[in-house]
Coordinates of C-alpha atoms in Angstrom, one line a residue:
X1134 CA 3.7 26.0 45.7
X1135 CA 6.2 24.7 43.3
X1136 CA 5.4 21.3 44.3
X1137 CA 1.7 22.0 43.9
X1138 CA 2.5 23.7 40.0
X1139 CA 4.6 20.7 38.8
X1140 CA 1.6 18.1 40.1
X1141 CA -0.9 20.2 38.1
X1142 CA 1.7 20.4 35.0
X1143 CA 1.9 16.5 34.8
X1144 CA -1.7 15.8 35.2
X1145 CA -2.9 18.3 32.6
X1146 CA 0.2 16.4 30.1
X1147 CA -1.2 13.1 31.1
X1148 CA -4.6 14.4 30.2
X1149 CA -3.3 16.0 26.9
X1150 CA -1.8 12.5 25.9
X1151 CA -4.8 9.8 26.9
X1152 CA -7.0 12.4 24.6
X1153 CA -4.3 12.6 21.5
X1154 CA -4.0 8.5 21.9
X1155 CA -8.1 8.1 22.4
X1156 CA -9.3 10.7 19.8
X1157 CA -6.3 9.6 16.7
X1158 CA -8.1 7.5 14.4
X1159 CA -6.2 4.1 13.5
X1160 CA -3.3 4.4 11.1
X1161 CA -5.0 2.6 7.8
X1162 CA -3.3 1.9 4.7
X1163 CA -4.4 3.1 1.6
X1164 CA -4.3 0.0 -0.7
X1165 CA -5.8 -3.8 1.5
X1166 CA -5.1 -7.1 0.5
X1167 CA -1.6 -9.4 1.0
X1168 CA 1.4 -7.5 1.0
X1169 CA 3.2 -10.4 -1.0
X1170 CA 0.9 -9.6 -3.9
X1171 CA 3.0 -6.5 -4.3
X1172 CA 6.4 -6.2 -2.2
X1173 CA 8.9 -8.8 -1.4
X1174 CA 11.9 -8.3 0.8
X1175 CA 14.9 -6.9 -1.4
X1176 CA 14.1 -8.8 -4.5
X1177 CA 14.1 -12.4 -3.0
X1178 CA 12.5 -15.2 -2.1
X1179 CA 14.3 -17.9 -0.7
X1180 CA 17.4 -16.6 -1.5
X1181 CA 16.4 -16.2 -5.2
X1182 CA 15.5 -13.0 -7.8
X1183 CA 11.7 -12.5 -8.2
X1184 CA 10.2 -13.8 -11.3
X1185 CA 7.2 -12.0 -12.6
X1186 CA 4.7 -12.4 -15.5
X1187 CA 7.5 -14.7 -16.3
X1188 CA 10.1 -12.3 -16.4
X1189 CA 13.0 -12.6 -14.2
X1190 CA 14.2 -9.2 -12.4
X1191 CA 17.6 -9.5 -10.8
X1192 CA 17.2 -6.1 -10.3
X1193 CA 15.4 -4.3 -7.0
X1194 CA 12.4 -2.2 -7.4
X1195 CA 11.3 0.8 -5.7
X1196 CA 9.8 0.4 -2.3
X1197 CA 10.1 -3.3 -2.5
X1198 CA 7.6 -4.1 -5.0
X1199 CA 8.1 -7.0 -7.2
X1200 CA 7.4 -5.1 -10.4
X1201 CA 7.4 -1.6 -11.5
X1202 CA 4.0 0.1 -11.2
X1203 CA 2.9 -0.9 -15.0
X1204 CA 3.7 -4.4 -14.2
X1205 CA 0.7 -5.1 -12.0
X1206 CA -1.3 -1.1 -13.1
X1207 CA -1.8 -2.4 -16.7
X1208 CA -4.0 -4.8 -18.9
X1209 CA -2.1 -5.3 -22.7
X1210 CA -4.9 -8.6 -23.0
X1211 CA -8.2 -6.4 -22.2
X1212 CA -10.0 -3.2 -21.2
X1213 CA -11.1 -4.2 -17.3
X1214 CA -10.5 -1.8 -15.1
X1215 CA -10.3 -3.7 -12.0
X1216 CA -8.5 -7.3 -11.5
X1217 CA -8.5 -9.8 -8.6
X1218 CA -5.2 -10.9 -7.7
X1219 CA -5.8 -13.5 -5.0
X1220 CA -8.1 -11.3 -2.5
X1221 CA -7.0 -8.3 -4.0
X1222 CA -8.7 -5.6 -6.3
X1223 CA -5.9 -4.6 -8.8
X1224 CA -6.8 -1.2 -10.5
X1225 CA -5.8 -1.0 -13.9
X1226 CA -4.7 2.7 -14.5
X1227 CA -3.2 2.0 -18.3
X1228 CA -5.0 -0.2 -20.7
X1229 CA -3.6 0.2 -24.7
X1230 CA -5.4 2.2 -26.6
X1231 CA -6.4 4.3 -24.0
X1232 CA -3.7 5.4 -21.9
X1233 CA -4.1 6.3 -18.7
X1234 CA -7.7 5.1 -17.6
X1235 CA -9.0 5.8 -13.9
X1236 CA -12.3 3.8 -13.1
X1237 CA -14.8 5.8 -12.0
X1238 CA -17.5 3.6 -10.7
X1239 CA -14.9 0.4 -9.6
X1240 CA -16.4 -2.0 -12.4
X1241 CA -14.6 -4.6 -13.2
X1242 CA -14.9 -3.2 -17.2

């Protein structure tokens, strides 16, 4: 009977798993496009500090990113709120003159 209780016990846990692993959606990321848009490895590239909008930063950023989040969030030269950086959609959060500015439709101004 044991015997017959820990075969039923591992079936019903193999069950339980192949349903947890078929019915969980895929792990997405919120933000698409090239990581290296964004993050590089502990401040370098080839051995070298990141340069960026032609500033050099010898110092590391937060979660790897090459800038802080105004770096790439803002727009001092214009009012779009949405910039292509390669294949990437940038959002601009923080425009002057407005502060803090969160697109609403996507535009691109």
């Amino acid at each position: 009977m044991k015997n017959r209780d820990r075969k039923i016990s591992v079936i019903f846990a193999a069950i339980a798993t192949l349903t947890a692993v078929l019915l969980a959606g895929p792990a997405w990321s919120a933000v698409t496009g090239d990581c290296v848009n964004c993050h590089t490895m502990h401040n370098s590239q080839d051995g070298s500090a990141i340069e960026f909008n032609n500033q050099l930063n010898e110092e590391p950023n937060a979660r790897l990113l090459k800038t802080d989040c105004v770096g790439c969030h803002s727009n001092p030269a214009g009012s779009e709120t949405i910039l292509m950086l390669g294949d990437s959609r940038i959002p601009i959060v923080y425009n002057p003159g407005g502060g803090v500015v969160y697109p609403s439709d996507g535009s691109t101004s």
